[in-house]
Structures are given as structure tokens and as C-alpha cells.
Amino acid sequence: MSLDVDPPEPPELAAVDPNEYEDAEVAGGEYRRDDLEALLREGAWEDAFDEWADATDMDESDWAIAVDLGLVSRFDFFWDDFADRVGYHAPGLPEDWKERDLHPDLDSWGTVSAINAGLTELGQIVCETLKEEYIDWEADFDAPDDLPDFET
């Protein structure tokens, strides 16, 4: 399946400590958000979005809800120097979506699940695209000399 929509503007990355997210644990304090935001604007966002849109299970109505609710602008991407990777936090719809009456077209758990899963997949593809095709810096973390040498 594919989604035939134009890529939205890349998110502006806020100075949030990623350790505040329930799904992240990041060592260090330099998250390189300015660098990542520049790379997103230079093409990483559009490249990743196009790749994601070609394979996503989200349909146009699911995407329209996500856009109407401003979810895309709430993505966060950050550098995890210890793991030498780009980490992310994907926005999502809360479990109490029904009680909160978030959107007139939001009417089933299937739609909520499709939106949440789709945004998570988009975040992962953005991270992979950044790391594989745009980032040219090395992690600053140096492992201690006394780590065991594991044979592979």
C-alpha cells in the first residue's frame, strides 16, 4: 500500500531531555538537535517521508487526522552519542481519545492504531535515513579499555 500525499514540513526540534520520554533512555547531554534539524531541512525528512509513504499502511483519511491534530510537528529526534545512533520520540494518540473527542473522523481503535503505528514507523525511517545517508560525524563516546573482548 502507499500514501499519495505531499511531505509536510519537518518538525522543529525542541530542547527536551529525551530521558523524560517513557520509551527512551539516553546517556550524555549533547543531543545535536540543531544539526539534526538542519539535516532534516536539507532533504533527510523528505527522503525518509517518501520512503515511508511508499510502504505505509496508513491511508489518506488516517493521514488527514494526524495532520489536522498537528502530530507531525510533535516528532522529536536526538543524537544518542553513547549508542552512536539517532533516537526519536513519535507522537501518538492517547488511550482516552474517545473521551477527549479529539477529532470528528476519529471513530475506531483501528484508526488510532494505524495512526500510532504509522507515525512510529515514520520516526524509525527518519532515524535510519539520517544515520545512513546524512550524518557524517562520529560518536564522541570512547569505550573504556577494560571492556571484555568478545569474539564473534
PDB file of C-alpha atoms in Angstrom:
ATOM      1  CA  MET A   1       0.000   0.000   0.000  1.00  0.00           C
ATOM      2  CA  SER A   2       1.168   3.573  -0.403  1.00  0.00           C
ATOM      3  CA  LEU A   3       0.130   7.014   0.692  1.00  0.00           C
ATOM      4  CA  ASP A   4      -0.075   9.666  -2.031  1.00  0.00           C
ATOM      5  CA  VAL A   5       0.411  12.935  -0.124  1.00  0.00           C
ATOM      6  CA  ASP A   6       2.986  15.708  -0.143  1.00  0.00           C
ATOM      7  CA  PRO A   7       5.555  15.601   2.652  1.00  0.00           C
ATOM      8  CA  PRO A   8       4.767  18.051   5.443  1.00  0.00           C
ATOM      9  CA  GLU A   9       7.363  20.463   6.760  1.00  0.00           C
ATOM     10  CA  PRO A  10       9.924  18.756   9.001  1.00  0.00           C
ATOM     11  CA  PRO A  11       9.356  19.204  12.722  1.00  0.00           C
ATOM     12  CA  GLU A  12      11.182  21.867  14.695  1.00  0.00           C
ATOM     13  CA  LEU A  13      13.126  20.063  17.386  1.00  0.00           C
ATOM     14  CA  ALA A  14      12.622  21.324  20.920  1.00  0.00           C
ATOM     15  CA  ALA A  15      15.177  21.194  23.712  1.00  0.00           C
ATOM     16  CA  VAL A  16      13.584  18.333  25.633  1.00  0.00           C
ATOM     17  CA  ASP A  17      15.609  15.865  27.676  1.00  0.00           C
ATOM     18  CA  PRO A  18      14.883  12.558  25.876  1.00  0.00           C
ATOM     19  CA  ASN A  19      15.054  10.733  29.202  1.00  0.00           C
ATOM     20  CA  GLU A  20      11.707  12.350  30.030  1.00  0.00           C
ATOM     21  CA  TYR A  21      10.054  10.124  27.427  1.00  0.00           C
ATOM     22  CA  GLU A  22       8.758   6.800  28.718  1.00  0.00           C
ATOM     23  CA  ASP A  23      10.324   4.961  25.781  1.00  0.00           C
ATOM     24  CA  ALA A  24      13.860   6.382  25.812  1.00  0.00           C
ATOM     25  CA  GLU A  25      16.985   6.139  27.906  1.00  0.00           C
ATOM     26  CA  VAL A  26      19.853   8.234  26.591  1.00  0.00           C
ATOM     27  CA  ALA A  27      23.289   8.768  28.106  1.00  0.00           C
ATOM     28  CA  GLY A  28      25.014  12.101  27.716  1.00  0.00           C
ATOM     29  CA  GLY A  29      23.613  15.556  27.283  1.00  0.00           C
ATOM     30  CA  GLU A  30      24.567  16.723  23.784  1.00  0.00           C
ATOM     31  CA  TYR A  31      21.669  15.788  21.544  1.00  0.00           C
ATOM     32  CA  ARG A  32      22.744  17.739  18.410  1.00  0.00           C
ATOM     33  CA  ARG A  33      19.201  18.839  17.647  1.00  0.00           C
ATOM     34  CA  ASP A  34      20.338  21.895  15.674  1.00  0.00           C
ATOM     35  CA  ASP A  35      22.453  19.658  13.433  1.00  0.00           C
ATOM     36  CA  LEU A  36      19.651  17.128  13.025  1.00  0.00           C
ATOM     37  CA  GLU A  37      17.087  19.821  12.276  1.00  0.00           C
ATOM     38  CA  ALA A  38      19.373  21.242   9.579  1.00  0.00           C
ATOM     39  CA  LEU A  39      19.784  17.780   8.025  1.00  0.00           C
ATOM     40  CA  LEU A  40      16.022  17.253   8.066  1.00  0.00           C
ATOM     41  CA  ARG A  41      15.548  20.541   6.203  1.00  0.00           C
ATOM     42  CA  GLU A  42      18.348  19.703   3.745  1.00  0.00           C
ATOM     43  CA  GLY A  43      16.431  16.671   2.478  1.00  0.00           C
ATOM     44  CA  ALA A  44      16.542  13.875   5.034  1.00  0.00           C
ATOM     45  CA  TRP A  45      12.929  14.475   6.060  1.00  0.00           C
ATOM     46  CA  GLU A  46      11.607  14.407   2.507  1.00  0.00           C
ATOM     47  CA  ASP A  47      13.719  11.369   1.554  1.00  0.00           C
ATOM     48  CA  ALA A  48      12.532   9.433   4.608  1.00  0.00           C
ATOM     49  CA  PHE A  49       8.935  10.562   4.183  1.00  0.00           C
ATOM     50  CA  ASP A  50       8.862   9.414   0.553  1.00  0.00           C
ATOM     51  CA  GLU A  51      10.297   6.011   1.511  1.00  0.00           C
ATOM     52  CA  TRP A  52       7.768   5.678   4.337  1.00  0.00           C
ATOM     53  CA  ALA A  53       4.806   6.829   2.222  1.00  0.00           C
ATOM     54  CA  ASP A  54       5.593   4.187  -0.414  1.00  0.00           C
ATOM     55  CA  ALA A  55       5.138   1.368   2.114  1.00  0.00           C
ATOM     56  CA  THR A  56       2.890   2.631   4.918  1.00  0.00           C
ATOM     57  CA  ASP A  57      -0.420   1.037   5.826  1.00  0.00           C
ATOM     58  CA  MET A  58      -1.854   4.458   6.694  1.00  0.00           C
ATOM     59  CA  ASP A  59      -4.451   5.715   4.257  1.00  0.00           C
ATOM     60  CA  GLU A  60      -5.280   9.298   3.292  1.00  0.00           C
ATOM     61  CA  SER A  61      -8.032   9.618   5.922  1.00  0.00           C
ATOM     62  CA  ASP A  62      -5.689   8.405   8.706  1.00  0.00           C
ATOM     63  CA  TRP A  63      -3.020  10.832   7.489  1.00  0.00           C
ATOM     64  CA  ALA A  64      -5.519  13.710   7.356  1.00  0.00           C
ATOM     65  CA  ILE A  65      -6.403  13.117  11.013  1.00  0.00           C
ATOM     66  CA  ALA A  66      -2.724  13.087  12.022  1.00  0.00           C
ATOM     67  CA  VAL A  67      -2.138  16.338  10.110  1.00  0.00           C
ATOM     68  CA  ASP A  68      -5.284  18.012  11.498  1.00  0.00           C
ATOM     69  CA  LEU A  69      -4.149  17.180  15.039  1.00  0.00           C
ATOM     70  CA  GLY A  70      -0.653  18.564  14.410  1.00  0.00           C
ATOM     71  CA  LEU A  71       1.004  15.274  15.310  1.00  0.00           C
ATOM     72  CA  VAL A  72       3.821  15.533  12.775  1.00  0.00           C
ATOM     73  CA  SER A  73       5.119  18.733  14.350  1.00  0.00           C
ATOM     74  CA  ARG A  74       5.473  16.886  17.677  1.00  0.00           C
ATOM     75  CA  PHE A  75       8.158  14.436  16.487  1.00  0.00           C
ATOM     76  CA  ASP A  76      11.451  14.683  18.317  1.00  0.00           C
ATOM     77  CA  PHE A  77      14.818  13.470  17.044  1.00  0.00           C
ATOM     78  CA  PHE A  78      18.042  13.493  19.039  1.00  0.00           C
ATOM     79  CA  TRP A  79      21.577  12.177  18.832  1.00  0.00           C
ATOM     80  CA  ASP A  80      22.448   9.360  21.236  1.00  0.00           C
ATOM     81  CA  ASP A  81      26.232   9.560  21.359  1.00  0.00           C
ATOM     82  CA  PHE A  82      26.643   6.521  23.610  1.00  0.00           C
ATOM     83  CA  ALA A  83      24.787   4.285  21.144  1.00  0.00           C
ATOM     84  CA  ASP A  84      26.049   6.126  18.021  1.00  0.00           C
ATOM     85  CA  ARG A  85      22.512   6.472  16.712  1.00  0.00           C
ATOM     86  CA  VAL A  86      19.664   8.881  16.132  1.00  0.00           C
ATOM     87  CA  GLY A  87      16.896   8.400  18.649  1.00  0.00           C
ATOM     88  CA  TYR A  88      13.343   9.603  18.327  1.00  0.00           C
ATOM     89  CA  HIS A  89      10.050  10.105  20.048  1.00  0.00           C
ATOM     90  CA  ALA A  90       6.986   9.644  17.873  1.00  0.00           C
ATOM     91  CA  PRO A  91       3.788  11.470  18.722  1.00  0.00           C
ATOM     92  CA  GLY A  92       0.665   9.413  19.151  1.00  0.00           C
ATOM     93  CA  LEU A  93      -2.960   9.414  20.098  1.00  0.00           C
ATOM     94  CA  PRO A  94      -3.747   8.811  23.781  1.00  0.00           C
ATOM     95  CA  GLU A  95      -5.722   5.853  25.110  1.00  0.00           C
ATOM     96  CA  ASP A  96      -8.533   8.188  26.194  1.00  0.00           C
ATOM     97  CA  TRP A  97      -9.012   9.529  22.646  1.00  0.00           C
ATOM     98  CA  LYS A  98     -12.709   8.712  22.724  1.00  0.00           C
ATOM     99  CA  GLU A  99     -13.435  10.612  25.947  1.00  0.00           C
ATOM    100  CA  ARG A 100     -11.435  13.605  24.744  1.00  0.00           C
ATOM    101  CA  ASP A 101     -13.285  13.835  21.422  1.00  0.00           C
ATOM    102  CA  LEU A 102     -10.040  14.708  19.629  1.00  0.00           C
ATOM    103  CA  HIS A 103     -11.274  14.677  16.035  1.00  0.00           C
ATOM    104  CA  PRO A 104     -14.662  14.180  14.358  1.00  0.00           C
ATOM    105  CA  ASP A 105     -13.295  11.498  11.997  1.00  0.00           C
ATOM    106  CA  LEU A 106     -11.517   9.583  14.741  1.00  0.00           C
ATOM    107  CA  ASP A 107     -14.012   6.827  15.447  1.00  0.00           C
ATOM    108  CA  SER A 108     -12.255   3.490  15.984  1.00  0.00           C
ATOM    109  CA  TRP A 109      -9.362   1.798  17.719  1.00  0.00           C
ATOM    110  CA  GLY A 110      -8.290   0.574  14.275  1.00  0.00           C
ATOM    111  CA  THR A 111      -7.777   4.151  13.108  1.00  0.00           C
ATOM    112  CA  VAL A 112      -5.945   5.070  16.333  1.00  0.00           C
ATOM    113  CA  SER A 113      -3.683   2.034  15.972  1.00  0.00           C
ATOM    114  CA  ALA A 114      -2.992   2.764  12.295  1.00  0.00           C
ATOM    115  CA  ILE A 115      -2.008   6.354  13.085  1.00  0.00           C
ATOM    116  CA  ASN A 116       0.173   5.446  16.070  1.00  0.00           C
ATOM    117  CA  ALA A 117       1.908   2.589  14.237  1.00  0.00           C
ATOM    118  CA  GLY A 118       2.360   4.668  11.094  1.00  0.00           C
ATOM    119  CA  LEU A 119       3.967   7.556  12.955  1.00  0.00           C
ATOM    120  CA  THR A 120       6.270   5.177  14.813  1.00  0.00           C
ATOM    121  CA  GLU A 121       7.357   3.654  11.506  1.00  0.00           C
ATOM    122  CA  LEU A 122       7.940   7.124  10.048  1.00  0.00           C
ATOM    123  CA  GLY A 123      10.131   8.055  13.006  1.00  0.00           C
ATOM    124  CA  GLN A 124      12.233   4.913  12.599  1.00  0.00           C
ATOM    125  CA  ILE A 125      12.739   5.509   8.875  1.00  0.00           C
ATOM    126  CA  VAL A 126      13.748   9.126   9.524  1.00  0.00           C
ATOM    127  CA  CYS A 127      16.362   7.935  12.035  1.00  0.00           C
ATOM    128  CA  GLU A 128      17.735   5.347   9.625  1.00  0.00           C
ATOM    129  CA  THR A 129      17.846   7.831   6.759  1.00  0.00           C
ATOM    130  CA  LEU A 130      19.654  10.414   8.872  1.00  0.00           C
ATOM    131  CA  LYS A 131      22.251   7.922  10.125  1.00  0.00           C
ATOM    132  CA  GLU A 132      22.863   6.104   6.848  1.00  0.00           C
ATOM    133  CA  GLU A 133      22.715   8.956   4.353  1.00  0.00           C
ATOM    134  CA  TYR A 134      23.220  12.302   6.089  1.00  0.00           C
ATOM    135  CA  ILE A 135      25.252  12.091   9.287  1.00  0.00           C
ATOM    136  CA  ASP A 136      28.974  12.300   8.778  1.00  0.00           C
ATOM    137  CA  TRP A 137      30.080  12.694  12.362  1.00  0.00           C
ATOM    138  CA  GLU A 138      31.439  10.014  14.638  1.00  0.00           C
ATOM    139  CA  ALA A 139      30.279   9.321  18.156  1.00  0.00           C
ATOM    140  CA  ASP A 140      32.441  11.029  20.758  1.00  0.00           C
ATOM    141  CA  PHE A 141      32.000   8.203  23.256  1.00  0.00           C
ATOM    142  CA  ASP A 142      35.161   6.200  23.859  1.00  0.00           C
ATOM    143  CA  ALA A 143      34.648   2.814  25.453  1.00  0.00           C
ATOM    144  CA  PRO A 144      36.851   2.075  28.456  1.00  0.00           C
ATOM    145  CA  ASP A 145      39.904  -0.076  27.815  1.00  0.00           C
ATOM    146  CA  ASP A 146      38.838  -2.687  30.353  1.00  0.00           C
ATOM    147  CA  LEU A 147      35.787  -3.963  28.457  1.00  0.00           C
ATOM    148  CA  PRO A 148      35.868  -7.694  27.669  1.00  0.00           C
ATOM    149  CA  ASP A 149      36.865  -8.649  24.137  1.00  0.00           C
ATOM    150  CA  PHE A 150      34.033 -10.750  22.725  1.00  0.00           C
ATOM    151  CA  GLU A 151      34.874 -12.945  19.764  1.00  0.00           C
ATOM    152  CA  THR A 152      32.231 -13.080  17.061  1.00  0.00           C
TER     153      THR A 152
END
